[in-house]
mmCIF file of C-alpha atoms and ligand atoms in Angstrom:
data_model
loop_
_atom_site.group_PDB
_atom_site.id
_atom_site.type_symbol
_atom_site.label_atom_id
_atom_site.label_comp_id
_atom_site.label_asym_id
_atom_site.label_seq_id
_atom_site.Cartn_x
_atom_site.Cartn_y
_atom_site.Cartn_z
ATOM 1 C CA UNK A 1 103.577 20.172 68.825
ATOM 2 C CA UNK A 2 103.298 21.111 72.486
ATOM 3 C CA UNK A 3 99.997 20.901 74.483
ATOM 4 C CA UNK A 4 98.181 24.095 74.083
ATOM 5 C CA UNK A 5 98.237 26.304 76.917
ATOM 6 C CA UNK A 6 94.912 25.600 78.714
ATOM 7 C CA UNK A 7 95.750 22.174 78.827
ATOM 8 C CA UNK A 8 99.297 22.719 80.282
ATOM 9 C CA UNK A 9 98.052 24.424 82.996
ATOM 10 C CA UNK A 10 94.991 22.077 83.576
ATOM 11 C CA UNK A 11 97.470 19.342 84.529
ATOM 12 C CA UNK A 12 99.899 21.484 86.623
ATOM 13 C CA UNK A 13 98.983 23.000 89.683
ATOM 14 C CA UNK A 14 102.185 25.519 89.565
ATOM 15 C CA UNK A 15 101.649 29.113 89.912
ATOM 16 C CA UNK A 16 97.762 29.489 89.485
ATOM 17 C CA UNK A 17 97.537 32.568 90.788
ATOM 18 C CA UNK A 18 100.312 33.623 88.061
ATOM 19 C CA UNK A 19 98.825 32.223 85.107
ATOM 20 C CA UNK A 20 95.806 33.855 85.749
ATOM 21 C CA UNK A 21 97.339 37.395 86.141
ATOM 22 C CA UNK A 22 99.311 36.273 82.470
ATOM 23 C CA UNK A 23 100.099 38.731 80.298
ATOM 24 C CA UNK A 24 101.545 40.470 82.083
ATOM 25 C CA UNK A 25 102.118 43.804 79.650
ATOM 26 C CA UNK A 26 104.231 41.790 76.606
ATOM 27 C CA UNK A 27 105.086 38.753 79.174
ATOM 28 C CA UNK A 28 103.392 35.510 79.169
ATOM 29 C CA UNK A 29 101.077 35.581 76.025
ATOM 30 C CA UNK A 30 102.245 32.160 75.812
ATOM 31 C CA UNK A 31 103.277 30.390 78.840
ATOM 32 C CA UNK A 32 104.262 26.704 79.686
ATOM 33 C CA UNK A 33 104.459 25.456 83.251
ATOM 34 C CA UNK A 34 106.466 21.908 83.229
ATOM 35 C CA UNK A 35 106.283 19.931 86.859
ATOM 36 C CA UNK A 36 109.797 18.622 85.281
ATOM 37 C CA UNK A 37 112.028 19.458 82.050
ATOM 38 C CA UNK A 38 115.198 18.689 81.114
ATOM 39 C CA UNK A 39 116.000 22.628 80.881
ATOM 40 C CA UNK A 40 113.788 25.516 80.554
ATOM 41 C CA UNK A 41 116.412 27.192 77.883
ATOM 42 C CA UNK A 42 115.571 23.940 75.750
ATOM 43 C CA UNK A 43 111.852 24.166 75.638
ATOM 44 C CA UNK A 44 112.161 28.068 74.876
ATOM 45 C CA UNK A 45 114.523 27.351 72.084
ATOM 46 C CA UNK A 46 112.313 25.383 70.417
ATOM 47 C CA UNK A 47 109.205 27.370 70.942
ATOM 48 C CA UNK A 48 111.448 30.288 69.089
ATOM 49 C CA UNK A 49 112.104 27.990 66.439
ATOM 50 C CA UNK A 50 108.520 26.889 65.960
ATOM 51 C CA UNK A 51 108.253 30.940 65.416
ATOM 52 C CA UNK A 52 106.715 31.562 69.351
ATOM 53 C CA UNK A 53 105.885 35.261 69.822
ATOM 54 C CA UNK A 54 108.270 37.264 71.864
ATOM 55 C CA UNK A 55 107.080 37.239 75.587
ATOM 56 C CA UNK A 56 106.931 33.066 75.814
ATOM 57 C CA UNK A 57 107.361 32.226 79.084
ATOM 58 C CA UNK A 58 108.717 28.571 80.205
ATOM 59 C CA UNK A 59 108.612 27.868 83.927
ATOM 60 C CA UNK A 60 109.909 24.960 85.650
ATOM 61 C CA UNK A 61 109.212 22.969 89.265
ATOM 62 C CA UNK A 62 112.581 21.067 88.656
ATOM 63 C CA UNK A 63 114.950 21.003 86.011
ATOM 64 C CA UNK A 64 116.931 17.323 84.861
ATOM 65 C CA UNK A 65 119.395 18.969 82.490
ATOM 66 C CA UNK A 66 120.058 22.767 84.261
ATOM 67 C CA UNK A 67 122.747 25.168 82.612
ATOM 68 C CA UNK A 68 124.214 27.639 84.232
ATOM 69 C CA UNK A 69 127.022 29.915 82.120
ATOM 70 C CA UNK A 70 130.416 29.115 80.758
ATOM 71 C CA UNK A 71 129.204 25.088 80.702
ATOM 72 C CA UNK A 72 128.123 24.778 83.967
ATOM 73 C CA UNK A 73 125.561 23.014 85.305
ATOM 74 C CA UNK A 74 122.560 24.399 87.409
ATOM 75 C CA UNK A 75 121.029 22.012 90.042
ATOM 76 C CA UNK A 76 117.918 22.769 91.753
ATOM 77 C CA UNK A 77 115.609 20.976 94.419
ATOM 78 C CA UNK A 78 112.489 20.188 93.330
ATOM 79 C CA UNK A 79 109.889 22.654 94.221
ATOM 80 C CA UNK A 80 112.489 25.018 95.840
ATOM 81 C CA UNK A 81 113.455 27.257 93.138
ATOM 82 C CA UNK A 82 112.453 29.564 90.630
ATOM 83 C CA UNK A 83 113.168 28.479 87.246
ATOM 84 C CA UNK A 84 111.747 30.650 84.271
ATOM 85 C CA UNK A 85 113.284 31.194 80.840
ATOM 86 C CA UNK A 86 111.755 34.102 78.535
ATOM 87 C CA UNK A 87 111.599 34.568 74.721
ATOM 88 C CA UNK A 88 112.855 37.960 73.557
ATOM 89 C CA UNK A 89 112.677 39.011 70.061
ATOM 90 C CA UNK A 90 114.364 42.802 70.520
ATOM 91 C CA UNK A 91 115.092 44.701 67.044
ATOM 92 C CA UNK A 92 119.017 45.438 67.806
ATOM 93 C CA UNK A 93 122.239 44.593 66.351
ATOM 94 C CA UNK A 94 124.130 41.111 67.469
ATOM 95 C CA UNK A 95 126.777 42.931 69.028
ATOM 96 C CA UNK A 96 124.362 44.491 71.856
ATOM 97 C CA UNK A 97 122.752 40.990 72.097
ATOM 98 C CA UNK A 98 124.844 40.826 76.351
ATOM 99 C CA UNK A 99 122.783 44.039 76.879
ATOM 100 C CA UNK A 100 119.754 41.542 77.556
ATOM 101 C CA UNK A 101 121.446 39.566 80.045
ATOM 102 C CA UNK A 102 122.536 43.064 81.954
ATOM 103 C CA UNK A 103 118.414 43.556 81.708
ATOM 104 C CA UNK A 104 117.473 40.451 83.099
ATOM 105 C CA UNK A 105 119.944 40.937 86.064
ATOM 106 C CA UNK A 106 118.673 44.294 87.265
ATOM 107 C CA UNK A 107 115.344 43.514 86.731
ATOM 108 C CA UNK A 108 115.502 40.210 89.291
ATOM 109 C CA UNK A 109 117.863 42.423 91.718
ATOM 110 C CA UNK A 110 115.151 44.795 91.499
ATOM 111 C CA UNK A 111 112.347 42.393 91.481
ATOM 112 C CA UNK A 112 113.724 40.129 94.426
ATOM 113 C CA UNK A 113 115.199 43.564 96.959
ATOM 114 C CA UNK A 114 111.353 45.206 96.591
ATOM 115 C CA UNK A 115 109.572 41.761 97.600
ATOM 116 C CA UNK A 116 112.207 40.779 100.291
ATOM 117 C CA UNK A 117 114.230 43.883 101.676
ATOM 118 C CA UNK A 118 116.904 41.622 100.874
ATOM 119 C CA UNK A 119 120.162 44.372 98.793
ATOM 120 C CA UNK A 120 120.164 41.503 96.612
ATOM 121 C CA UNK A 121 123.553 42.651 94.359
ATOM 122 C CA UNK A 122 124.503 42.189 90.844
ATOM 123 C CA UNK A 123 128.410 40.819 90.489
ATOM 124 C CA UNK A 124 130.138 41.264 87.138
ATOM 125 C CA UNK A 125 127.770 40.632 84.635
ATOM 126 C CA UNK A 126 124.604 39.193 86.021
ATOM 127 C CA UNK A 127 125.155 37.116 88.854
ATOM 128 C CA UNK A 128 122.637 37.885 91.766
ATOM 129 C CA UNK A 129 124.192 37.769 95.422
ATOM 130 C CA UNK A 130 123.091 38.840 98.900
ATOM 131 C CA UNK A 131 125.747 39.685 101.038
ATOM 132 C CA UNK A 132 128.569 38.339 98.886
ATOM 133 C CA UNK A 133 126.753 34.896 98.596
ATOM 134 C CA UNK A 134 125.407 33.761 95.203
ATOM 135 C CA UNK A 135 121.290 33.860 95.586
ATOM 136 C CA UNK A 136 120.841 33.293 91.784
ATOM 137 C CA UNK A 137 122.257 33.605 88.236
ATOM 138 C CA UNK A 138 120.857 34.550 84.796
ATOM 139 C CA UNK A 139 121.739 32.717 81.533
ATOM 140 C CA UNK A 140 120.666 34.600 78.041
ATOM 141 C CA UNK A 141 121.715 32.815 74.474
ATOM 142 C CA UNK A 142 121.180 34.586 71.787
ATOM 143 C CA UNK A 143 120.741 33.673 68.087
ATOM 144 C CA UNK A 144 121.199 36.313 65.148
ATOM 145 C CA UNK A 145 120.409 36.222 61.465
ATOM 146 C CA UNK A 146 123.244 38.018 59.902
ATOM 147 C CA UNK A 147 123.931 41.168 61.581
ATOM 148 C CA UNK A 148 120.571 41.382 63.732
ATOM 149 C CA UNK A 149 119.307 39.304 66.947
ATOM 150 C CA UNK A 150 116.881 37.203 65.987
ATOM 151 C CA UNK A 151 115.811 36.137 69.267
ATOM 152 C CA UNK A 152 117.410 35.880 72.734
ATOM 153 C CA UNK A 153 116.581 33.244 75.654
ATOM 154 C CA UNK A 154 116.564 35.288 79.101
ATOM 155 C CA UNK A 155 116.992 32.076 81.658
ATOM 156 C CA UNK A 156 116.795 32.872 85.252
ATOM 157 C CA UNK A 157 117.428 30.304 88.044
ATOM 158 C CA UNK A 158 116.858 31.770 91.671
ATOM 159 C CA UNK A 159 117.499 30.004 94.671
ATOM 160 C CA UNK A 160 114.590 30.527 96.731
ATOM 161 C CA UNK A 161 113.548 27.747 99.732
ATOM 162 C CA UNK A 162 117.130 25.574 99.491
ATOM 163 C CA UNK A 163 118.693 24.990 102.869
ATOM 164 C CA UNK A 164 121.792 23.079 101.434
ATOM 165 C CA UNK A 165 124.136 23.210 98.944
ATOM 166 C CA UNK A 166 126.423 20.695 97.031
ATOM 167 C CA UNK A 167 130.047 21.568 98.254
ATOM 168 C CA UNK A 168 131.653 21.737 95.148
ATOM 169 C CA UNK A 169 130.132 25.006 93.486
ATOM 170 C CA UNK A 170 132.215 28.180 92.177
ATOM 171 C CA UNK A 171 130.979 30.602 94.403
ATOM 172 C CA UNK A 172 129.271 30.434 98.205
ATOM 173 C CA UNK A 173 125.309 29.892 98.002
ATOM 174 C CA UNK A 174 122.732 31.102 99.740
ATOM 175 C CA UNK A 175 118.906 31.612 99.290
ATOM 176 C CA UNK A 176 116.252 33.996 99.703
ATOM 177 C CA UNK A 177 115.068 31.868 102.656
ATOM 178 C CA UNK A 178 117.993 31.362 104.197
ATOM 179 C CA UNK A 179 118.584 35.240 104.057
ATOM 180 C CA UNK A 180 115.324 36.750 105.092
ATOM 181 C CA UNK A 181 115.158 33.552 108.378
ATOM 182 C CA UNK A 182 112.045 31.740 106.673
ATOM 183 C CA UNK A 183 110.138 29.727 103.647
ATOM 184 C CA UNK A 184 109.120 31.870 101.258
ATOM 185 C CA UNK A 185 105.981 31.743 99.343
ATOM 186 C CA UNK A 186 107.513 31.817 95.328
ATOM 187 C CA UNK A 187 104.165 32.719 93.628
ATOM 188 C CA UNK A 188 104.353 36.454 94.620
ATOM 189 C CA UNK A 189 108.166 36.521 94.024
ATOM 190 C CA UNK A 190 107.838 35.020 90.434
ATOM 191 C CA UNK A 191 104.667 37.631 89.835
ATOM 192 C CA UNK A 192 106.960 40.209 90.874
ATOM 193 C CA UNK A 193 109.972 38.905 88.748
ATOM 194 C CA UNK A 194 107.766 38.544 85.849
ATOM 195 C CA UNK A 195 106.283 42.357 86.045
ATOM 196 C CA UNK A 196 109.653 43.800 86.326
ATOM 197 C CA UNK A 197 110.855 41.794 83.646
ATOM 198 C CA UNK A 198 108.378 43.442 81.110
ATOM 199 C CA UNK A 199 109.284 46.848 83.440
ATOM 200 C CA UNK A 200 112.377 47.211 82.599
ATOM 201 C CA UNK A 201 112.411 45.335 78.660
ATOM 202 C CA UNK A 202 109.744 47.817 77.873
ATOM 203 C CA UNK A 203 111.872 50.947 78.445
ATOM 204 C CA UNK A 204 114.814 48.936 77.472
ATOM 205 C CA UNK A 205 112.549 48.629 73.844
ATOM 206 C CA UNK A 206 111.547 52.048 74.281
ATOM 207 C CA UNK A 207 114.628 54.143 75.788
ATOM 208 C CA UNK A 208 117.806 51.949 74.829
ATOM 209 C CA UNK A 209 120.315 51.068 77.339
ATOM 210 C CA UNK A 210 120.849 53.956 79.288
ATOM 211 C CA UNK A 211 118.763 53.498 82.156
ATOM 212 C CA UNK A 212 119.559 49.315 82.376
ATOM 213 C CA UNK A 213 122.817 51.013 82.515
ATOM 214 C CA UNK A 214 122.309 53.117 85.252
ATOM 215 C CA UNK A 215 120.143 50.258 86.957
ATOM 216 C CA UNK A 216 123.030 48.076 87.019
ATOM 217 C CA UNK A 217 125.829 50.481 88.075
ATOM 218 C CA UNK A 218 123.073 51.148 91.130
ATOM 219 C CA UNK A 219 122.709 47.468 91.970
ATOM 220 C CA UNK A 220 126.638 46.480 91.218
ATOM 221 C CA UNK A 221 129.345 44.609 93.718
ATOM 222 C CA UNK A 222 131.473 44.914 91.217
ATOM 223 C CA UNK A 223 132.227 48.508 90.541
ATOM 224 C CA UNK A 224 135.458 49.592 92.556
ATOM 225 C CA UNK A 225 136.303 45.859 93.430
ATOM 226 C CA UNK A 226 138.960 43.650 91.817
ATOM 227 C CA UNK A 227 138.220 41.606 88.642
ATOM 228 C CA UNK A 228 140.222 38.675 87.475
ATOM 229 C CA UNK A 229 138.429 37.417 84.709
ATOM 230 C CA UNK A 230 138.115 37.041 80.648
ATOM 231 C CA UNK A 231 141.895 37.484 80.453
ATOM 232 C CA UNK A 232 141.791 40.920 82.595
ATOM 233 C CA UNK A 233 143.108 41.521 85.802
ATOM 234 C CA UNK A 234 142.227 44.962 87.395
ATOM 235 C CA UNK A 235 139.588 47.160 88.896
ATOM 236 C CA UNK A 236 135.969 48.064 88.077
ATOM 237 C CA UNK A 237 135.522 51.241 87.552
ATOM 238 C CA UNK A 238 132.540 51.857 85.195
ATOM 239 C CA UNK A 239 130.054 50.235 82.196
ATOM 240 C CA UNK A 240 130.406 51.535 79.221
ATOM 241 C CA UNK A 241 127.532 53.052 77.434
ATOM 242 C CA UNK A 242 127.035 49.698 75.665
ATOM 243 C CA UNK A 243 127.587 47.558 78.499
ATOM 244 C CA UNK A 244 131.248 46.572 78.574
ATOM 245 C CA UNK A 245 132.612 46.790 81.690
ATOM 246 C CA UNK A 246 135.410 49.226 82.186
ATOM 247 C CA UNK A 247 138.660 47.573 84.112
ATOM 248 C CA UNK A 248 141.658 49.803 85.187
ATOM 249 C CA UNK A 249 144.550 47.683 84.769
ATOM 250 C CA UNK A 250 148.055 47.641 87.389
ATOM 251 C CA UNK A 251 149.333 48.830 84.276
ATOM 252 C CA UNK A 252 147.167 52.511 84.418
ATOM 253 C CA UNK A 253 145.845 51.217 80.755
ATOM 254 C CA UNK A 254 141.365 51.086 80.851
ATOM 255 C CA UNK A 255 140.563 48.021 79.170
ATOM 256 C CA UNK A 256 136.426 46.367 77.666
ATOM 257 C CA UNK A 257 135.129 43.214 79.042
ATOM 258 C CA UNK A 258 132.382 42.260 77.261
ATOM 259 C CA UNK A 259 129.821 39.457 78.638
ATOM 260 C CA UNK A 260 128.893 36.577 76.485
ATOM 261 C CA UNK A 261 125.872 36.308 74.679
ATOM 262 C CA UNK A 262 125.681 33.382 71.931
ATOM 263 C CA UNK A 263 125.512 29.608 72.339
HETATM 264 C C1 BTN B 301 124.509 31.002 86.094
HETATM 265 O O1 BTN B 301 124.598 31.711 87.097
HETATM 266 O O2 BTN B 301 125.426 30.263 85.733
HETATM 267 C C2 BTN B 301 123.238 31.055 85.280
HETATM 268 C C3 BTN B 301 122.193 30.108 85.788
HETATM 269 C C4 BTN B 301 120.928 30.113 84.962
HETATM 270 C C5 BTN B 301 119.966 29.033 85.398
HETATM 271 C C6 BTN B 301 118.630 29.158 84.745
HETATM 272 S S1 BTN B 301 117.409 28.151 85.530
HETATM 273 C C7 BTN B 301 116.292 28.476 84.243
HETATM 274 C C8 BTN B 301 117.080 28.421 82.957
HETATM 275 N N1 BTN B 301 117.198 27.058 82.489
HETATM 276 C C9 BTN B 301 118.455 26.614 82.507
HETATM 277 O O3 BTN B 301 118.833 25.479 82.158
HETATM 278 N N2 BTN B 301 119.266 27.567 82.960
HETATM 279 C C10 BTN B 301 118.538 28.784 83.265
#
């Protein structure tokens, strides 16, 4: 078994301030604070297997083993980033499980624009960007029992103090630093990430999907832009009430592109 929480954060100096504020509303109950992990996803997965209340919250100075989506890997800079990964445990069928990973994306666009004044964007389904450069990415793996979510793993990598990049990466990056013309402080950005986080999960819990919905279509790139992507070619032009995204194809025909939620 794991340390116990006190003792975790005895021999870690990260985010003090944080883990005293902790919980925050159903957030942080439990909470582990790792100088160095191999990924954040990992630790939470086996906390949820252990039977971990929903809320754990796994934070990271530096990740050895990183995931991003579709197999990629996610490579940080010690002490530069924000690495968190949350424990969910909503009550909703397995085929809504993506709606989580919508969640988590307008919750750190909204989370990251009110501490920064950054638009911090969401592109097609949860990638976070300031101006058309790729400031962070979400990650949520779900596992179901039957027909039902069992749990869901909300990861969330933000690229906060970097001032390089490796060349070789999918998309332009940037970070919050970069943007904004100075370090950043991450304490107060992760407090902030962590209280809209429970913001926008507790209405999610308590109001379905509708205003996530709306949240996202707010905070989108993507709507009215070309997509090329999941075997569709066409443009945005809406989410669907469930969270598909709606593509207009050359062909006139409206076609569902669903994000990916399972391991
Ligand atoms: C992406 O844009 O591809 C998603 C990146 C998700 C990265 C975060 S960092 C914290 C958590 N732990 C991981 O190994 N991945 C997620």
């Amino acid at each position: 078994m794991r340390p116990a929480l006190a003792e975790t954060l005895a021999r870690s100096s990260l985010f003090p301030r944080l883990a005293a504020r902790l919980p925050i509303g159903r957030v942080g109950k439990v909470f582990y604070a790792f100088e160095t992990t191999g990924s954040t996803q990992d630790e939470i997965r086996r906390l949820a297997e252990a039977g971990a209340p929903e809320g754990t919250l796994v934070v990271a100075d530096h990740q050895t083993r990183g995931r991003g989506r579709q197999g990629r890997a996610w490579l940080d800079e010690p002490g530069s980033s924000l690495l968190l990964s949350l424990l969910l445990r909503p009550e909703i069928p397995a085929g809504t499980a993506p709606q989580l990973s919508l969640l988590a994306a307008v919750a750190s666009a909204d989370a990251l624009t009110g501490a920064t004044a950054l638009p911090v964007g969401i592109r097609w389904p949860n990638d976070l960007e300031v101006r058309a450069r790729k400031v962070g990415g979400i990650l949520a793996e779900a596992s179901a029992t039957g027909e039902q979510v069992s749990h869901v793993v909300v990861g969330i990598g933000i690229n906060v103090n970097q001032t390089r990049f490796p060349a070789a990466l999918a998309r332009p990056a940037t970070s919050l630093a970069l943007e904004v013309g100075r370090p950043l402080d991450r304490e107060p950005l992760l407090e902030a990430l962590v209280a809209s986080l429970d913001r926008w999960y507790t209405r999610y819990v308590r109001e379905g999907f509708a205003p996530v919905r709306e949240g996202w279509c707010q905070a989108s790139v993507t709507l009215g832009q070309p997509v090329d992507g999941g075997g569709v070619t066409g443009t945005a032009e809406d989410l669907d009430v469930d969270g598909a995204l709606l593509v207009r194809t050359a062909a006139g025909a409206r076609t569902r592109l669903v994000a990916g939620a399972f391991r």
